[in-house]
Amino acid sequence: MSHIIETVDLSKKFGALTAVERLNIEVEKGEVFGLLGPNGAGKTTTISMLCTILKPTSGTATVSGFDIVRQAAEVRRSIGIVFQEPSVDDRLTGRENLVMHAHLYGVPAGERRRRIEVVLKLVELEDRADDLLRTYSSGMRRRLEIARGLIHYPKVLFLDEPTIGLDPQTREHIWAYIRELSKREDITVILTTHYMEEADRLCDRVAIIDYGKIVALDTPQSLKEKLEGEIITIKTKDADRLSKKLGEAGLVGKISVVGDELKLNVKEAHATLPRVVEMAAGFGIRVEYVSLHEPDLGDVFLHYTGRGIRAEGGEEYHGFTAIRRRQIR
C-alpha cells in the first residue's frame, strides 16, 4: 500500500515551547490511525500542520501526495476535518449546514443534492435533516459534523477528539460510524484522542505521543503484548513506601506509582499477588484494594512515559476507567 500521509522530522515551536518535535510517521491508504496522548501532548498541533492550518517550524510532510507547505490548496481539497470544538451553525438546519459547506468546497451544483442525501443517510440523520441544529443532541451534532467533513469526497478525514464530552452510549455510536465510514468509503481516518478505549477499539495503529514526541507506535494489540504478563494494581496511602520495599525485595519487575496506586507488571500474577499483599501487611502498610487485569493501552502509556494519562476536568485515566480526583489549586 502507498503512504497517503508521510512526515519527515515534522516540528513546530511556539517561541521557546516545542509543541511537536521531529515527528516521523507513515499512514497507509484506508487506515484508521490514532494519535493517543494527554491534553497538551502535541496531537492537535500535529493535525493542524497536516491540515495546513499551521506551518511547521521545520521538517516536512505530504498528504495525499501533496506537500503541506508548497501545495496547501491541493492538500485542503483532499481532506475533511472535524474539529474538537463544535463548528456548525445552530441557526441553520442540518441540511442548510451541508449546503453551505458544499458551496464552500465547490461541490458541483448538479452533484450537491445527491451527495447531501448520501452523507445524511450515512450518519442516519435523514429524518432530522430539516430541523434546526439547536434541537439536535450533542451526538447528532457530532454526526452532522462528520457528514459535513465527507461531503466533498475527501481522501483523508481528520477527527480531533471526535467523542469528547459525549456520554458513553453516544460515544459507542460514533465509533461505529467511524469504522463503517472508513470501510465503506475507503477513507483514511486520522484521529486524536486521550481515551484509551477509543484508540483500542477504532485504530489499526496507534502512535502514543507525549510532550510532542512519539514514544511508541504499533497496532493496539502489539503494544499491549509487548508488556507481557499481567498488571496488578494496588491502592494504598503508602504507595511510595510499598514500591520501595517491593523494589528492594526484587519480588516484581516493572513498578510504577501513580498517585496512591502501584502498577506492577508481573508474569505470574496469581503466584505473586498473595506474596505482595503479605509483604505489605508485614510492613504495616494498609492496602485499600487490589485488582488484576491484562495490559491495556493505559498501561502501555504508563510504561513508556512513567505516568498516567490525564484528561480534562482533573480525571486520570488508567486503561478504560476514569477515576475523578479532587484538584488542588
CSV table of C-alpha atoms in Angstrom, one decimal:
chain,number,residue,atom,x,y,z
A,1,MET,CA,0.0,0.0,0.0
A,2,SER,CA,1.1,3.6,-0.7
A,3,HIS,CA,1.6,6.1,2.1
A,4,ILE,CA,-1.2,8.6,2.0
A,5,ILE,CA,0.5,10.6,4.7
A,6,GLU,CA,4.2,10.9,5.4
A,7,THR,CA,6.0,13.2,7.8
A,8,VAL,CA,9.8,13.7,7.9
A,9,ASP,CA,11.2,15.3,11.1
A,10,LEU,CA,8.0,17.4,11.3
A,11,SER,CA,8.4,20.0,14.1
A,12,LYS,CA,6.5,23.0,15.5
A,13,LYS,CA,7.7,25.6,18.0
A,14,PHE,CA,5.9,28.4,19.7
A,15,GLY,CA,8.6,30.6,20.9
A,16,ALA,CA,10.7,28.6,23.4
A,17,LEU,CA,8.0,25.9,23.6
A,18,THR,CA,8.5,22.8,21.3
A,19,ALA,CA,4.9,21.5,20.7
A,20,VAL,CA,5.9,18.8,18.2
A,21,GLU,CA,9.5,17.5,17.8
A,22,ARG,CA,10.8,15.6,14.8
A,23,LEU,CA,7.7,13.6,14.1
A,24,ASN,CA,8.1,10.7,11.7
A,25,ILE,CA,5.0,8.7,10.7
A,26,GLU,CA,3.7,6.9,7.6
A,27,VAL,CA,0.0,6.3,7.3
A,28,GLU,CA,-1.4,3.8,4.7
A,29,LYS,CA,-4.4,4.4,2.5
A,30,GLY,CA,-7.6,3.2,4.2
A,31,GLU,CA,-6.0,3.0,7.6
A,32,VAL,CA,-7.6,4.3,10.9
A,33,PHE,CA,-4.5,5.9,12.5
A,34,GLY,CA,-4.6,7.3,16.1
A,35,LEU,CA,-2.6,9.9,17.9
A,36,LEU,CA,-3.0,9.0,21.6
A,37,GLY,CA,-1.9,11.3,24.4
A,38,PRO,CA,-2.9,13.7,27.1
A,39,ASN,CA,-4.1,17.2,26.5
A,40,GLY,CA,-1.1,19.3,25.5
A,41,ALA,CA,0.9,16.4,24.1
A,42,GLY,CA,1.0,17.9,20.6
A,43,LYS,CA,-1.8,15.9,18.9
A,44,THR,CA,-3.9,18.9,17.7
A,45,THR,CA,-0.8,20.8,16.7
A,46,THR,CA,0.2,17.8,14.6
A,47,ILE,CA,-3.0,17.5,12.7
A,48,SER,CA,-3.2,21.3,12.4
A,49,MET,CA,0.1,21.2,10.4
A,50,LEU,CA,-1.2,18.3,8.3
A,51,CYS,CA,-4.4,20.2,7.5
A,52,THR,CA,-2.3,23.3,6.6
A,53,ILE,CA,-3.8,25.4,9.4
A,54,LEU,CA,-0.3,25.8,10.9
A,55,LYS,CA,3.0,25.9,9.1
A,56,PRO,CA,5.8,23.7,10.5
A,57,THR,CA,8.9,25.3,12.0
A,58,SER,CA,11.0,22.6,10.4
A,59,GLY,CA,10.6,19.3,8.7
A,60,THR,CA,8.1,18.4,6.0
A,61,ALA,CA,5.0,16.3,5.3
A,62,THR,CA,2.9,15.1,2.4
A,63,VAL,CA,-0.9,14.4,2.5
A,64,SER,CA,-2.4,12.6,-0.5
A,65,GLY,CA,0.9,13.2,-2.3
A,66,PHE,CA,0.9,17.0,-1.8
A,67,ASP,CA,3.4,19.0,0.2
A,68,ILE,CA,1.7,20.7,3.2
A,69,VAL,CA,3.5,24.0,2.6
A,70,ARG,CA,4.1,24.2,-1.1
A,71,GLN,CA,0.8,22.6,-2.2
A,72,ALA,CA,-1.5,23.7,0.7
A,73,ALA,CA,-4.6,24.3,-1.5
A,74,GLU,CA,-4.4,20.8,-3.0
A,75,VAL,CA,-4.0,19.3,0.5
A,76,ARG,CA,-7.1,21.2,1.7
A,77,ARG,CA,-9.2,19.9,-1.3
A,78,SER,CA,-8.2,16.3,-0.5
A,79,ILE,CA,-9.1,16.3,3.2
A,80,GLY,CA,-12.1,16.6,5.6
A,81,ILE,CA,-11.8,18.0,9.1
A,82,VAL,CA,-14.0,17.6,12.2
A,83,PHE,CA,-12.7,20.0,14.9
A,84,GLN,CA,-12.6,19.3,18.6
A,85,GLU,CA,-14.8,22.4,19.2
A,86,PRO,CA,-18.3,22.5,17.6
A,87,SER,CA,-18.2,24.4,14.3
A,88,VAL,CA,-21.7,24.0,12.9
A,89,ASP,CA,-24.3,26.9,12.9
A,90,ASP,CA,-27.2,26.1,15.2
A,91,ARG,CA,-29.3,28.9,13.5
A,92,LEU,CA,-29.5,26.7,10.4
A,93,THR,CA,-31.0,23.3,9.7
A,94,GLY,CA,-28.8,20.2,9.3
A,95,ARG,CA,-29.4,20.3,5.5
A,96,GLU,CA,-28.6,24.0,5.3
A,97,ASN,CA,-25.3,23.5,7.1
A,98,LEU,CA,-24.4,20.8,4.5
A,99,VAL,CA,-25.5,23.0,1.6
A,100,MET,CA,-23.3,25.8,2.8
A,101,HIS,CA,-20.3,23.5,3.2
A,102,ALA,CA,-20.8,22.0,-0.2
A,103,HIS,CA,-20.7,25.5,-1.7
A,104,LEU,CA,-17.5,26.4,0.2
A,105,TYR,CA,-15.8,23.2,-1.1
A,106,GLY,CA,-17.0,23.7,-4.7
A,107,VAL,CA,-19.1,20.6,-5.0
A,108,PRO,CA,-20.7,20.9,-8.4
A,109,ALA,CA,-24.3,22.1,-8.3
A,110,GLY,CA,-25.7,19.0,-10.1
A,111,GLU,CA,-24.0,16.8,-7.6
A,112,ARG,CA,-24.8,18.7,-4.4
A,113,ARG,CA,-28.3,17.3,-3.7
A,114,ARG,CA,-27.3,13.7,-4.2
A,115,ARG,CA,-24.2,14.0,-2.1
A,116,ILE,CA,-26.1,15.6,0.8
A,117,GLU,CA,-28.6,12.8,0.8
A,118,VAL,CA,-25.8,10.2,0.7
A,119,VAL,CA,-24.0,11.7,3.7
A,120,LEU,CA,-27.2,12.3,5.7
A,121,LYS,CA,-28.1,8.6,5.2
A,122,LEU,CA,-24.5,7.6,6.1
A,123,VAL,CA,-24.8,9.2,9.6
A,124,GLU,CA,-28.5,8.4,10.0
A,125,LEU,CA,-29.9,11.9,10.0
A,126,GLU,CA,-32.3,11.9,7.1
A,127,ASP,CA,-35.3,12.2,9.3
A,128,ARG,CA,-33.9,15.3,11.1
A,129,ALA,CA,-32.2,17.0,8.2
A,130,ASP,CA,-34.7,19.9,8.1
A,131,ASP,CA,-34.7,20.5,11.8
A,132,LEU,CA,-32.7,23.4,13.3
A,133,LEU,CA,-29.4,22.4,14.8
A,134,ARG,CA,-30.4,23.8,18.2
A,135,THR,CA,-32.8,20.9,18.5
A,136,TYR,CA,-30.1,18.3,18.0
A,137,SER,CA,-28.4,16.4,20.7
A,138,SER,CA,-24.6,16.6,21.1
A,139,GLY,CA,-24.2,13.2,19.4
A,140,MET,CA,-26.4,14.3,16.5
A,141,ARG,CA,-24.3,17.4,16.0
A,142,ARG,CA,-21.1,15.4,16.0
A,143,ARG,CA,-22.6,13.1,13.4
A,144,LEU,CA,-23.6,16.1,11.3
A,145,GLU,CA,-20.0,17.4,11.5
A,146,ILE,CA,-18.7,14.1,10.3
A,147,ALA,CA,-21.2,14.2,7.4
A,148,ARG,CA,-20.0,17.8,6.6
A,149,GLY,CA,-16.4,16.6,6.5
A,150,LEU,CA,-17.3,14.0,4.0
A,151,ILE,CA,-19.4,16.0,1.5
A,152,HIS,CA,-16.6,16.8,-0.9
A,153,TYR,CA,-15.2,13.2,-1.3
A,154,PRO,CA,-12.1,13.6,0.9
A,155,LYS,CA,-9.3,11.0,0.7
A,156,VAL,CA,-8.4,11.7,4.3
A,157,LEU,CA,-10.7,12.6,7.3
A,158,PHE,CA,-9.1,14.2,10.3
A,159,LEU,CA,-11.0,13.8,13.6
A,160,ASP,CA,-9.8,15.9,16.5
A,161,GLU,CA,-11.1,14.3,19.8
A,162,PRO,CA,-14.2,13.1,18.0
A,163,THR,CA,-16.2,12.0,21.0
A,164,ILE,CA,-15.0,14.4,23.7
A,165,GLY,CA,-17.9,15.4,26.0
A,166,LEU,CA,-20.2,12.7,24.8
A,167,ASP,CA,-21.9,10.2,27.0
A,168,PRO,CA,-20.7,6.6,26.8
A,169,GLN,CA,-23.7,5.3,24.7
A,170,THR,CA,-23.3,8.1,22.1
A,171,ARG,CA,-19.6,7.6,22.0
A,172,GLU,CA,-20.2,3.9,21.1
A,173,HIS,CA,-22.5,5.0,18.3
A,174,ILE,CA,-19.9,7.5,16.9
A,175,TRP,CA,-17.2,4.8,17.0
A,176,ALA,CA,-19.5,2.5,14.9
A,177,TYR,CA,-20.0,5.3,12.4
A,178,ILE,CA,-16.3,6.0,12.1
A,179,ARG,CA,-15.4,2.3,11.5
A,180,GLU,CA,-18.2,1.9,9.0
A,181,LEU,CA,-17.2,5.1,7.1
A,182,SER,CA,-13.6,4.0,6.8
A,183,LYS,CA,-14.6,0.6,5.3
A,184,ARG,CA,-17.5,1.7,3.1
A,185,GLU,CA,-16.0,4.9,1.7
A,186,ASP,CA,-12.3,3.7,1.7
A,187,ILE,CA,-11.3,6.8,3.6
A,188,THR,CA,-8.1,7.2,5.6
A,189,VAL,CA,-9.0,8.4,9.1
A,190,ILE,CA,-6.6,10.2,11.4
A,191,LEU,CA,-7.9,10.8,14.9
A,192,THR,CA,-6.6,12.3,18.0
A,193,THR,CA,-7.8,11.1,21.4
A,194,HIS,CA,-6.9,10.8,25.0
A,195,TYR,CA,-9.5,7.9,25.5
A,196,MET,CA,-7.7,4.6,25.8
A,197,GLU,CA,-10.7,2.6,24.7
A,198,GLU,CA,-11.3,4.8,21.7
A,199,ALA,CA,-7.8,4.2,20.4
A,200,ASP,CA,-8.1,0.5,21.2
A,201,ARG,CA,-11.4,0.0,19.5
A,202,LEU,CA,-11.0,2.2,16.5
A,203,CYS,CA,-7.4,2.3,15.4
A,204,ASP,CA,-5.5,0.0,13.1
A,205,ARG,CA,-2.3,1.5,14.5
A,206,VAL,CA,-1.7,4.0,17.4
A,207,ALA,CA,1.1,6.5,17.9
A,208,ILE,CA,1.5,7.3,21.6
A,209,ILE,CA,2.6,10.9,21.7
A,210,ASP,CA,3.9,12.8,24.8
A,211,TYR,CA,5.5,16.2,25.1
A,212,GLY,CA,5.5,16.4,21.3
A,213,LYS,CA,7.3,13.2,20.7
A,214,ILE,CA,6.2,9.7,19.6
A,215,VAL,CA,7.2,7.2,22.3
A,216,ALA,CA,5.6,4.1,20.8
A,217,LEU,CA,3.9,3.2,17.5
A,218,ASP,CA,2.2,-0.1,16.6
A,219,THR,CA,-1.1,-1.9,16.5
A,220,PRO,CA,-3.0,-1.7,19.8
A,221,GLN,CA,-2.7,-5.4,20.3
A,222,SER,CA,1.1,-5.4,19.6
A,223,LEU,CA,1.6,-2.5,22.0
A,224,LYS,CA,-0.2,-4.4,24.8
A,225,GLU,CA,1.6,-7.7,24.1
A,226,LYS,CA,5.0,-6.0,24.4
A,227,LEU,CA,4.2,-5.5,28.2
A,228,GLU,CA,3.8,-9.3,28.6
A,229,GLY,CA,2.3,-10.8,31.8
A,230,GLU,CA,-0.5,-9.1,33.7
A,231,ILE,CA,-1.0,-5.9,35.7
A,232,ILE,CA,-1.5,-5.8,39.4
A,233,THR,CA,-3.0,-2.6,40.7
A,234,ILE,CA,-2.7,-1.8,44.4
A,235,LYS,CA,-4.2,1.2,46.1
A,236,THR,CA,-2.6,2.4,49.3
A,237,LYS,CA,-1.8,5.6,51.0
A,238,ASP,CA,1.8,4.3,51.4
A,239,ALA,CA,2.3,3.7,47.6
A,240,ASP,CA,5.8,5.1,47.6
A,241,ARG,CA,7.0,3.1,50.6
A,242,LEU,CA,5.5,-0.1,49.3
A,243,SER,CA,7.1,0.5,45.9
A,244,LYS,CA,10.5,0.9,47.6
A,245,LYS,CA,10.1,-2.3,49.7
A,246,LEU,CA,9.0,-4.3,46.7
A,247,GLY,CA,11.9,-3.0,44.7
A,248,GLU,CA,14.4,-3.9,47.5
A,249,ALA,CA,12.9,-7.4,47.7
A,250,GLY,CA,13.2,-7.9,43.9
A,251,LEU,CA,9.7,-9.6,44.0
A,252,VAL,CA,8.4,-7.9,40.9
A,253,GLY,CA,9.8,-6.3,37.8
A,254,LYS,CA,8.4,-3.1,36.5
A,255,ILE,CA,6.8,-0.9,39.2
A,256,SER,CA,5.0,2.4,38.5
A,257,VAL,CA,3.4,4.7,41.1
A,258,VAL,CA,0.5,7.0,40.0
A,259,GLY,CA,-0.9,8.9,42.9
A,260,ASP,CA,-1.9,6.4,45.6
A,261,GLU,CA,-1.8,3.4,43.2
A,262,LEU,CA,1.0,1.0,42.4
A,263,LYS,CA,1.0,-0.7,39.0
A,264,LEU,CA,3.0,-3.9,38.9
A,265,ASN,CA,3.8,-5.6,35.6
A,266,VAL,CA,4.3,-9.4,36.5
A,267,LYS,CA,4.4,-12.6,34.6
A,268,GLU,CA,3.0,-15.0,37.2
A,269,ALA,CA,0.4,-12.8,38.8
A,270,HIS,CA,-1.5,-15.4,40.7
A,271,ALA,CA,1.6,-16.6,42.5
A,272,THR,CA,3.0,-13.0,43.0
A,273,LEU,CA,-0.2,-11.3,44.2
A,274,PRO,CA,-0.5,-13.1,47.6
A,275,ARG,CA,3.2,-12.5,48.4
A,276,VAL,CA,2.8,-8.8,47.6
A,277,VAL,CA,-0.2,-8.4,49.9
A,278,GLU,CA,1.6,-10.4,52.6
A,279,MET,CA,4.7,-8.2,52.4
A,280,ALA,CA,2.6,-5.1,52.6
A,281,ALA,CA,0.9,-6.4,55.8
A,282,GLY,CA,4.3,-7.3,57.2
A,283,PHE,CA,5.4,-3.7,56.9
A,284,GLY,CA,2.2,-2.4,58.4
A,285,ILE,CA,1.0,-1.0,55.0
A,286,ARG,CA,-2.8,-0.9,54.7
A,287,VAL,CA,-4.0,-2.0,51.2
A,288,GLU,CA,-7.3,-0.5,50.2
A,289,TYR,CA,-7.9,-2.6,47.2
A,290,VAL,CA,-6.2,-4.9,44.7
A,291,SER,CA,-7.1,-5.7,41.1
A,292,LEU,CA,-5.7,-7.8,38.3
A,293,HIS,CA,-6.1,-7.3,34.6
A,294,GLU,CA,-4.5,-7.9,31.2
A,295,PRO,CA,-2.4,-4.9,30.0
A,296,ASP,CA,-4.4,-2.2,28.2
A,297,LEU,CA,-3.3,1.0,26.4
A,298,GLY,CA,-3.3,2.9,29.7
A,299,ASP,CA,-0.7,0.5,31.0
A,300,VAL,CA,1.3,1.0,27.7
A,301,PHE,CA,1.2,4.7,28.2
A,302,LEU,CA,2.4,4.4,31.8
A,303,HIS,CA,5.1,2.0,30.7
A,304,TYR,CA,6.6,4.4,28.2
A,305,THR,CA,6.1,7.7,30.0
A,306,GLY,CA,6.2,6.8,33.6
A,307,ARG,CA,2.9,8.5,34.4
A,308,GLY,CA,-0.8,8.1,33.9
A,309,ILE,CA,-2.6,9.9,31.1
A,310,ARG,CA,-4.5,13.0,32.3
A,311,ALA,CA,-7.6,14.4,30.7
A,312,GLU,CA,-9.8,17.4,31.1
A,313,GLY,CA,-11.6,18.0,34.5
A,314,GLY,CA,-8.8,16.6,36.7
A,315,GLU,CA,-9.5,13.0,35.6
A,316,GLU,CA,-6.8,10.4,35.4
A,317,TYR,CA,-7.3,7.6,33.0
A,318,HIS,CA,-5.9,4.2,33.8
A,319,GLY,CA,-7.0,2.0,30.9
A,320,PHE,CA,-10.7,2.2,30.4
A,321,THR,CA,-11.6,3.6,33.9
A,322,ALA,CA,-11.7,7.2,34.8
A,323,ILE,CA,-11.0,8.0,38.4
A,324,ARG,CA,-12.1,11.5,39.3
A,325,ARG,CA,-9.7,13.2,41.7
A,326,ARG,CA,-10.1,16.5,43.6
A,327,GLN,CA,-7.8,19.1,42.0
A,328,ILE,CA,-5.7,21.1,44.4
A,329,ARG,CA,-5.5,24.7,43.5
